[in-house]
Amino acid sequence: MSSAGRQISSLTLDRAQDVPDPCASCIFWELDPALAAASIARGGPGLDKEAWLSAAMLEWGSVGQIAYVDGVPAGYVTYAPPYLVPRAAAFPTAPVSADAVILMTARVVPDFAGQGLGRVLIQSAAKDVMRRGVRAIEAFGYRGDPDSPKAGCLIPVGFLTAVGFKTVRAHRTYPRRRLDPRTDLPWRERMEAATERR
């Protein structure tokens, strides 16, 4: 998908180097909390992130989308089946539904904020999972302290609401939200996605 200097591409190992810092070496989602702490202590999160990406792509295919504006990395989303995302089990509103993938991260580089890139990335992810026969995308929204160290690894509830996610399990801090592309995306986008599947 591309328009006027904007391009959305599948996240591959070659493009992983374009994931913006500090996300490039963050292993919040990819390892369970104890293994993540051990990885950080030994100084190896970047290698563990690359190993996770490689294994997940071999097993499931691309696990995200990355946006470029005039060739510059501007934002990205990652998503995968829950069994590939160890941290997902640690949330009070777990588990993710059996018919869904989990949206792990959604981030736009600050210089490109306010241009609708976040919505475009979610739409691209929705089309990708529909093509693979996955029914829905779920995410653990975050409604906590924006200055918390983990806030950067979680997706604000307000963003999820703005792009069409609905609450499936309420929680004061970590509500689980869901997007069913067949019903929650605007009609025109559902038609485009259905056409692309043919």
XYZ file of N, CA and C in Angstrom:
594
model
N 0.846 -1.180 0.000
C 0.000 0.000 0.000
C 0.884 1.233 0.000
N 0.628 2.178 -0.926
C 1.429 3.399 -0.935
C 0.624 4.537 -1.539
N 0.945 5.765 -1.122
C 0.341 6.960 -1.710
C 1.158 8.165 -1.302
N 1.430 9.033 -2.280
C 2.092 10.318 -2.051
C 3.273 10.215 -1.095
N 4.228 9.340 -1.430
C 5.419 9.235 -0.596
C 5.242 8.361 0.626
N 4.052 7.791 0.803
C 3.758 6.930 1.954
C 3.688 5.482 1.473
N 4.404 4.605 2.150
C 4.406 3.192 1.763
C 4.259 2.336 3.012
N 3.404 1.317 2.931
C 3.241 0.354 4.022
C 3.760 -0.984 3.526
N 4.708 -1.572 4.247
C 5.321 -2.837 3.842
C 5.233 -3.840 4.983
N 5.231 -5.127 4.616
C 5.265 -6.173 5.636
C 6.586 -6.120 6.384
N 6.528 -6.362 7.679
C 7.741 -6.400 8.495
C 8.477 -7.711 8.217
N 9.702 -7.599 7.740
C 10.554 -8.754 7.471
C 11.844 -8.597 8.263
N 12.668 -9.629 8.268
C 13.956 -9.513 8.965
C 14.794 -8.390 8.377
N 14.745 -8.232 7.053
C 15.499 -7.155 6.413
C 15.017 -5.781 6.861
N 13.721 -5.669 7.090
C 13.163 -4.368 7.491
C 13.166 -4.170 8.997
N 13.512 -5.194 9.762
C 13.503 -5.067 11.230
C 14.430 -3.958 11.697
N 15.500 -3.703 10.941
C 16.430 -2.633 11.321
C 15.771 -1.251 11.222
N 14.621 -1.170 10.534
C 13.918 0.104 10.403
C 12.918 0.352 11.530
N 12.733 -0.624 12.411
C 11.857 -0.416 13.565
C 12.495 0.649 14.448
N 11.743 1.689 14.813
C 12.333 2.790 15.572
C 12.768 2.392 16.978
N 13.820 3.024 17.471
C 14.227 2.854 18.869
C 13.186 3.508 19.765
N 12.962 3.013 20.968
C 13.658 1.902 21.625
C 13.060 0.535 21.300
N 12.088 0.512 20.364
C 11.369 -0.740 20.084
C 12.240 -1.801 19.414
N 13.290 -1.376 18.725
C 14.106 -2.320 17.954
C 14.685 -3.432 18.824
N 14.987 -3.115 20.082
C 15.563 -4.144 20.956
C 14.669 -4.452 22.162
N 13.421 -3.993 22.117
C 12.489 -4.257 23.230
C 11.943 -5.679 23.122
N 11.948 -6.397 24.220
C 11.464 -7.782 24.234
C 10.314 -7.947 25.228
N 9.598 -6.858 25.482
C 8.490 -6.880 26.428
C 7.484 -7.971 26.067
N 7.081 -8.050 24.804
C 6.069 -9.009 24.375
C 6.654 -10.372 24.023
N 7.879 -10.367 23.532
C 8.441 -11.566 22.915
C 8.898 -12.635 23.896
N 9.190 -12.255 25.134
C 9.631 -13.210 26.158
C 8.750 -13.061 27.396
N 8.639 -14.141 28.174
C 7.885 -13.986 29.417
C 8.702 -13.099 30.362
N 8.060 -12.514 31.379
C 8.741 -11.509 32.212
C 10.079 -11.969 32.788
N 10.190 -13.210 33.269
C 11.444 -13.676 33.877
C 12.556 -13.785 32.837
N 12.245 -14.354 31.673
C 13.253 -14.476 30.616
C 13.655 -13.105 30.069
N 12.697 -12.189 29.978
C 13.011 -10.836 29.506
C 13.975 -10.146 30.466
N 13.719 -10.286 31.765
C 14.607 -9.671 32.761
C 16.010 -10.256 32.656
N 16.116 -11.573 32.464
C 17.426 -12.222 32.336
C 18.143 -11.756 31.075
N 17.407 -11.597 29.989
C 17.990 -11.139 28.730
C 18.553 -9.730 28.870
N 17.783 -8.863 29.522
C 18.236 -7.485 29.729
C 19.470 -7.471 30.628
N 19.470 -8.305 31.673
C 20.601 -8.363 32.610
C 21.891 -8.792 31.913
N 21.784 -9.688 30.944
C 23.004 -10.134 30.250
C 23.310 -9.298 29.011
N 22.480 -8.284 28.746
C 22.754 -7.366 27.644
C 22.428 -7.916 26.277
N 21.460 -8.852 26.207
C 21.174 -9.473 24.919
C 19.794 -9.268 24.336
N 19.043 -8.208 24.705
C 17.683 -8.111 24.187
C 17.600 -7.951 22.669
N 18.562 -7.267 22.073
C 18.541 -7.092 20.619
C 18.633 -8.425 19.892
N 19.530 -9.295 20.380
C 19.682 -10.618 19.764
C 18.449 -11.484 20.002
N 17.876 -11.379 21.206
C 16.677 -12.162 21.508
C 15.485 -11.685 20.673
N 15.402 -10.392 20.430
C 14.336 -9.852 19.577
C 14.480 -10.414 18.165
N 15.689 -10.391 17.644
C 15.936 -10.907 16.296
C 15.621 -12.403 16.214
N 16.000 -13.158 17.253
C 15.723 -14.595 17.274
C 14.218 -14.848 17.296
N 13.472 -14.053 18.085
C 12.019 -14.207 18.134
C 11.402 -13.900 16.774
N 11.820 -12.790 16.166
C 11.286 -12.419 14.861
C 11.522 -13.522 13.835
N 12.736 -14.043 13.821
C 13.092 -15.087 12.872
C 12.218 -16.328 13.071
N 12.071 -16.765 14.319
C 11.272 -17.958 14.615
C 9.795 -17.725 14.293
N 9.271 -16.560 14.670
C 7.852 -16.262 14.426
C 7.554 -16.187 12.936
N 8.477 -15.586 12.177
C 8.261 -15.476 10.725
C 8.340 -16.827 10.043
N 9.235 -17.691 10.523
C 9.324 -19.039 9.950
C 8.031 -19.815 10.201
N 7.460 -19.610 11.382
C 6.277 -20.382 11.760
C 4.987 -19.804 11.216
N 4.873 -18.463 11.202
C 3.584 -17.837 10.903
C 3.633 -16.859 9.733
N 4.819 -16.428 9.334
C 4.930 -15.395 8.310
C 5.172 -14.046 8.962
N 5.049 -12.985 8.184
C 5.311 -11.641 8.696
C 4.444 -11.344 9.918
N 5.046 -10.686 10.905
C 4.332 -10.382 12.148
C 4.106 -8.878 12.322
N 4.041 -8.163 11.208
C 3.790 -6.736 11.348
C 3.796 -5.990 10.036
N 3.597 -4.682 10.169
C 3.619 -3.757 9.039
C 4.481 -2.568 9.465
N 5.210 -2.023 8.503
C 6.023 -0.845 8.796
C 5.704 0.237 7.771
N 5.572 1.462 8.252
C 5.226 2.590 7.387
C 6.468 3.419 7.092
N 6.581 3.829 5.836
C 7.652 4.732 5.406
C 7.011 5.967 4.792
N 7.582 7.114 5.094
C 7.163 8.352 4.449
C 8.381 8.910 3.733
N 8.299 8.987 2.417
C 9.441 9.407 1.599
C 10.694 8.594 1.921
N 10.479 7.295 2.134
C 11.602 6.389 2.385
C 12.095 6.340 3.820
N 11.531 7.163 4.692
C 11.967 7.231 6.092
C 11.009 6.402 6.953
N 11.524 5.475 7.797
C 10.631 4.715 8.689
C 9.851 5.659 9.590
N 8.509 5.527 9.572
C 7.666 6.478 10.286
C 6.786 5.843 11.351
N 6.654 4.516 11.342
C 5.825 3.848 12.339
C 5.676 2.386 12.004
N 5.141 1.643 12.951
C 4.959 0.215 12.702
C 3.945 -0.377 13.665
N 3.450 -1.555 13.297
C 2.615 -2.366 14.183
C 3.155 -3.790 14.147
N 3.016 -4.509 15.259
C 3.340 -5.937 15.279
C 2.154 -6.697 15.857
N 1.969 -7.908 15.348
C 0.870 -8.756 15.785
C 1.239 -10.203 15.494
N 0.685 -11.109 16.271
C 1.002 -12.534 16.115
C -0.043 -13.354 16.857
N -0.123 -14.647 16.550
C -1.015 -15.513 17.332
C -0.572 -15.523 18.796
N -1.517 -15.619 19.721
C -1.176 -15.554 21.151
C -0.113 -16.555 21.594
N -0.058 -17.750 20.980
C 0.926 -18.741 21.423
C 2.360 -18.308 21.124
N 2.529 -17.309 20.265
C 3.868 -16.789 19.974
C 4.222 -15.576 20.843
N 3.298 -15.174 21.719
C 3.463 -13.935 22.497
C 3.393 -14.259 23.987
N 4.513 -14.687 24.598
C 4.498 -15.144 25.994
C 3.960 -14.123 26.996
N 4.244 -12.840 26.797
C 3.810 -11.833 27.766
C 2.286 -11.739 27.849
N 1.593 -12.122 26.797
C 0.138 -11.969 26.773
C -0.537 -12.691 27.935
N 0.039 -13.801 28.363
C -0.572 -14.584 29.443
C -0.511 -13.867 30.787
N 0.341 -12.842 30.907
C 0.543 -12.170 32.190
C -0.511 -11.109 32.495
N -1.380 -10.804 31.544
C -2.346 -9.722 31.748
C -3.606 -10.220 32.456
N -4.186 -9.379 33.319
C -5.376 -9.801 34.067
C -6.592 -10.048 33.183
N -6.602 -9.494 31.964
C -7.739 -9.707 31.067
C -7.443 -10.772 30.011
N -6.355 -11.534 30.205
C -6.038 -12.665 29.329
C -7.052 -13.781 29.616
N -7.202 -14.733 28.687
C -6.448 -14.900 27.458
C -7.109 -14.197 26.271
N -6.305 -13.981 25.219
C -6.834 -13.488 23.948
C -7.727 -14.583 23.367
N -8.805 -14.200 22.693
C -9.745 -15.163 22.112
C -9.053 -16.082 21.110
N -9.556 -17.289 21.001
C -8.939 -18.307 20.144
C -8.980 -17.946 18.668
N -9.919 -17.077 18.270
C -10.041 -16.732 16.851
C -9.314 -15.436 16.488
N -8.433 -14.955 17.386
C -7.797 -13.653 17.175
C -6.276 -13.740 17.254
N -5.625 -12.769 16.610
C -4.208 -12.525 16.850
C -4.123 -11.376 17.838
N -2.967 -11.226 18.455
C -2.786 -10.133 19.405
C -1.976 -9.012 18.767
N -2.509 -7.806 18.871
C -1.782 -6.610 18.448
C -0.842 -6.251 19.594
N 0.449 -6.417 19.356
C 1.426 -6.201 20.417
C 1.806 -4.719 20.521
N 2.195 -4.137 19.407
C 2.642 -2.745 19.420
C 2.035 -1.979 18.264
N 1.856 -0.693 18.479
C 1.417 0.236 17.439
C 2.087 1.563 17.772
N 3.037 1.965 16.948
C 3.799 3.165 17.275
C 4.077 3.978 16.026
N 3.893 5.281 16.148
C 4.251 6.221 15.086
C 5.351 7.120 15.628
N 6.395 7.314 14.829
C 7.503 8.186 15.229
C 6.934 9.594 15.450
N 7.304 10.273 16.549
C 6.714 11.582 16.857
C 6.726 12.578 15.701
N 7.778 12.600 14.896
C 7.841 13.543 13.770
C 6.722 13.327 12.753
N 6.102 12.137 12.762
C 5.064 11.823 11.784
C 3.682 11.680 12.422
N 3.573 12.040 13.692
C 2.291 11.934 14.392
C 1.269 12.900 13.788
N -0.006 12.532 13.922
C -1.076 13.414 13.460
C -1.355 13.359 11.974
N -0.765 12.394 11.271
C -0.968 12.282 9.824
C -1.842 11.085 9.453
N -2.409 10.417 10.455
C -3.272 9.272 10.180
C -2.535 7.970 9.934
N -1.225 7.955 10.196
C -0.446 6.742 9.935
C -0.864 5.580 10.832
N -1.203 5.875 12.070
C -1.619 4.810 12.992
C -2.839 4.079 12.460
N -3.816 4.831 11.982
C -5.035 4.227 11.419
C -4.703 3.410 10.176
N -3.837 3.944 9.315
C -3.458 3.231 8.085
C -2.751 1.917 8.428
N -1.877 1.941 9.432
C -1.183 0.717 9.838
C -2.155 -0.334 10.374
N -3.134 0.094 11.170
C -4.127 -0.849 11.693
C -4.962 -1.423 10.553
N -5.361 -0.592 9.599
C -6.129 -1.084 8.451
C -5.311 -2.094 7.646
N -4.033 -1.817 7.480
C -3.157 -2.734 6.743
C -3.017 -4.062 7.490
N -2.870 -3.984 8.808
C -2.796 -5.205 9.621
C -4.094 -5.996 9.517
N -5.232 -5.302 9.567
C -6.533 -5.973 9.483
C -6.683 -6.700 8.149
N -6.273 -6.056 7.074
C -6.355 -6.699 5.757
C -5.447 -7.923 5.696
N -4.269 -7.815 6.306
C -3.332 -8.935 6.311
C -3.916 -10.137 7.050
N -4.475 -9.908 8.237
C -4.997 -11.048 8.994
C -6.248 -11.634 8.340
N -7.048 -10.800 7.693
C -8.211 -11.321 6.966
C -7.762 -12.236 5.830
N -6.717 -11.830 5.118
C -6.195 -12.663 4.018
C -5.725 -14.018 4.540
N -5.271 -14.045 5.786
C -4.791 -15.301 6.369
C -5.900 -16.119 7.012
N -7.115 -15.609 6.957
C -8.246 -16.339 7.508
C -8.436 -16.156 9.005
N -7.769 -15.160 9.590
C -7.938 -14.869 11.024
C -9.128 -13.940 11.185
N -9.954 -14.218 12.161
C -11.203 -13.467 12.293
C -11.031 -12.079 12.905
N -10.129 -11.933 13.885
C -10.090 -10.675 14.630
C -8.691 -10.363 15.147
N -8.545 -9.120 15.586
C -7.322 -8.651 16.254
C -7.740 -8.192 17.648
N -6.999 -8.626 18.659
C -7.261 -8.147 20.018
C -6.010 -7.493 20.578
N -6.207 -6.615 21.542
C -5.085 -5.901 22.157
C -5.416 -5.625 23.615
N -4.374 -5.561 24.430
C -4.536 -5.125 25.817
C -4.309 -3.618 25.833
N -5.387 -2.880 25.970
C -5.260 -1.432 26.033
C -4.608 -1.011 27.342
N -4.067 0.196 27.359
C -3.411 0.693 28.572
C -4.054 2.000 28.992
N -4.465 2.039 30.261
C -5.114 3.218 30.809
C -4.377 3.667 32.071
N -3.099 3.332 32.180
C -2.336 3.630 33.386
C -1.481 4.885 33.258
N -0.458 4.952 34.082
C 0.434 6.104 34.149
C 1.230 6.225 32.842
N 1.077 7.332 32.103
C 1.798 7.483 30.839
C 3.309 7.589 31.018
N 3.756 7.877 32.247
C 5.200 7.976 32.507
C 5.807 6.664 32.992
N 4.977 5.625 33.119
C 5.492 4.327 33.540
C 6.418 3.766 32.462
N 7.503 3.058 32.877
C 8.418 2.496 31.882
C 7.734 1.565 30.882
N 6.685 0.854 31.330
C 6.029 -0.073 30.403
C 5.009 0.608 29.505
N 4.706 1.888 29.751
C 3.704 2.581 28.939
C 4.091 2.580 27.464
N 5.377 2.670 27.177
C 5.834 2.691 25.788
C 5.628 1.376 25.073
N 5.451 0.297 25.815
C 5.260 -1.039 25.215
C 3.795 -1.382 25.051
N 2.913 -0.549 25.564
C 1.482 -0.823 25.536
C 0.766 0.216 24.683
N -0.428 -0.123 24.245
C -1.176 0.742 23.338
C -2.257 1.478 24.135
N -2.261 2.808 24.080
C -3.270 3.557 24.835
C -4.691 3.194 24.408
N -5.580 3.102 25.379
C -6.976 2.773 25.111
C -7.577 3.766 24.115
N -7.238 5.031 24.252
C -7.796 6.055 23.361
C -7.480 5.793 21.893
N -6.264 5.327 21.615
C -5.905 5.006 20.237
C -6.729 3.833 19.730
N -6.826 2.779 20.548
C -7.586 1.598 20.132
C -9.048 1.962 19.845
N -9.629 2.804 20.675
C -11.003 3.249 20.459
C -11.117 4.020 19.152
N -10.151 4.898 18.903
C -10.192 5.747 17.706
C -10.120 4.947 16.413
N -9.456 3.780 16.450
C -9.320 2.991 15.220
C -10.321 1.831 15.157
N -11.305 1.816 16.064
C -12.412 0.878 15.929
C -12.449 -0.318 16.860
N -11.500 -0.424 17.796
C -11.517 -1.557 18.731
C -12.614 -1.356 19.774
N -13.252 -2.473 20.140
C -14.311 -2.436 21.154
C -13.904 -3.293 22.352
N -14.403 -2.940 23.524
C -14.057 -3.679 24.736
C -14.720 -5.053 24.757
N -13.898 -6.089 25.021
C -14.468 -7.431 25.216
C -14.289 -7.894 26.655
N -13.337 -7.299 27.360
C -13.195 -7.588 28.793
C -12.682 -6.329 29.474
N -13.522 -5.734 30.289
C -13.189 -4.465 30.928
C -12.176 -4.662 32.049
N -11.378 -3.624 32.268
C -10.426 -3.606 33.378
C -10.017 -2.151 33.571
N -9.739 -1.785 34.822
C -9.396 -0.398 35.133
C -8.143 0.054 34.387
N -7.143 -0.835 34.241
C -5.876 -0.447 33.616
C -5.637 -1.138 32.281
N -6.017 -2.414 32.152
C -5.692 -3.198 30.947
C -6.930 -3.826 30.291
N -7.860 -3.020 29.808
C -9.021 -3.624 29.141
C -8.586 -4.346 27.865
N -9.205 -5.495 27.626
C -8.917 -6.198 26.365
C -9.901 -5.697 25.326
N -9.342 -5.238 24.195
C -10.158 -4.656 23.124
C -10.076 -5.548 21.895
N -11.071 -5.445 21.027
C -11.163 -6.338 19.863
C -11.606 -5.570 18.622
N -11.001 -5.928 17.490
C -11.392 -5.399 16.189
C -11.694 -6.584 15.284
N -12.936 -6.674 14.814
C -13.310 -7.686 13.832
C -13.394 -6.965 12.493
N -12.381 -7.139 11.625
C -12.346 -6.374 10.378
C -13.591 -6.535 9.521
N -14.284 -7.669 9.638
C -15.469 -7.879 8.802
C -16.641 -7.014 9.220
N -16.644 -6.559 10.457
C -17.767 -5.740 10.918
C -17.347 -4.390 11.486
N -16.105 -4.265 11.973
C -15.696 -3.044 12.660
C -14.988 -2.035 11.767
N -14.480 -2.474 10.611
C -13.896 -1.517 9.681
C -15.023 -0.881 8.862
N -14.820 0.354 8.396
C -15.831 0.964 7.526
C -16.087 0.083 6.299
N -17.296 0.197 5.757
C -17.746 -0.670 4.668
C -16.750 -0.700 3.502
N -16.265 0.451 3.064
C -15.375 0.511 1.906
C -14.095 -0.282 2.154
N -13.548 -0.185 3.377
C -12.314 -0.915 3.693
C -12.568 -2.416 3.738
N -13.752 -2.844 4.234
C -14.079 -4.272 4.229
C -14.158 -4.795 2.800
N -14.757 -3.989 1.898
C -14.874 -4.407 0.504
C -13.494 -4.523 -0.148
N -12.607 -3.557 0.138
C -11.247 -3.612 -0.419
C -10.534 -4.861 0.058
N -10.673 -5.160 1.338
C -9.983 -6.337 1.891
C -10.540 -7.629 1.279
N -11.865 -7.680 1.118
C -12.479 -8.876 0.527
C -12.022 -9.046 -0.920
N -11.946 -7.948 -1.660
C -11.490 -8.003 -3.055
C -10.063 -8.488 -3.143
N -9.198 -8.015 -2.230
C -7.790 -8.419 -2.242
C -7.624 -9.893 -1.925
N -8.590 -10.503 -1.207
C -8.480 -11.931 -0.860
C -8.752 -12.825 -2.064
N -9.432 -12.315 -3.089
C -9.788 -13.149 -4.247
C -8.593 -13.445 -5.118
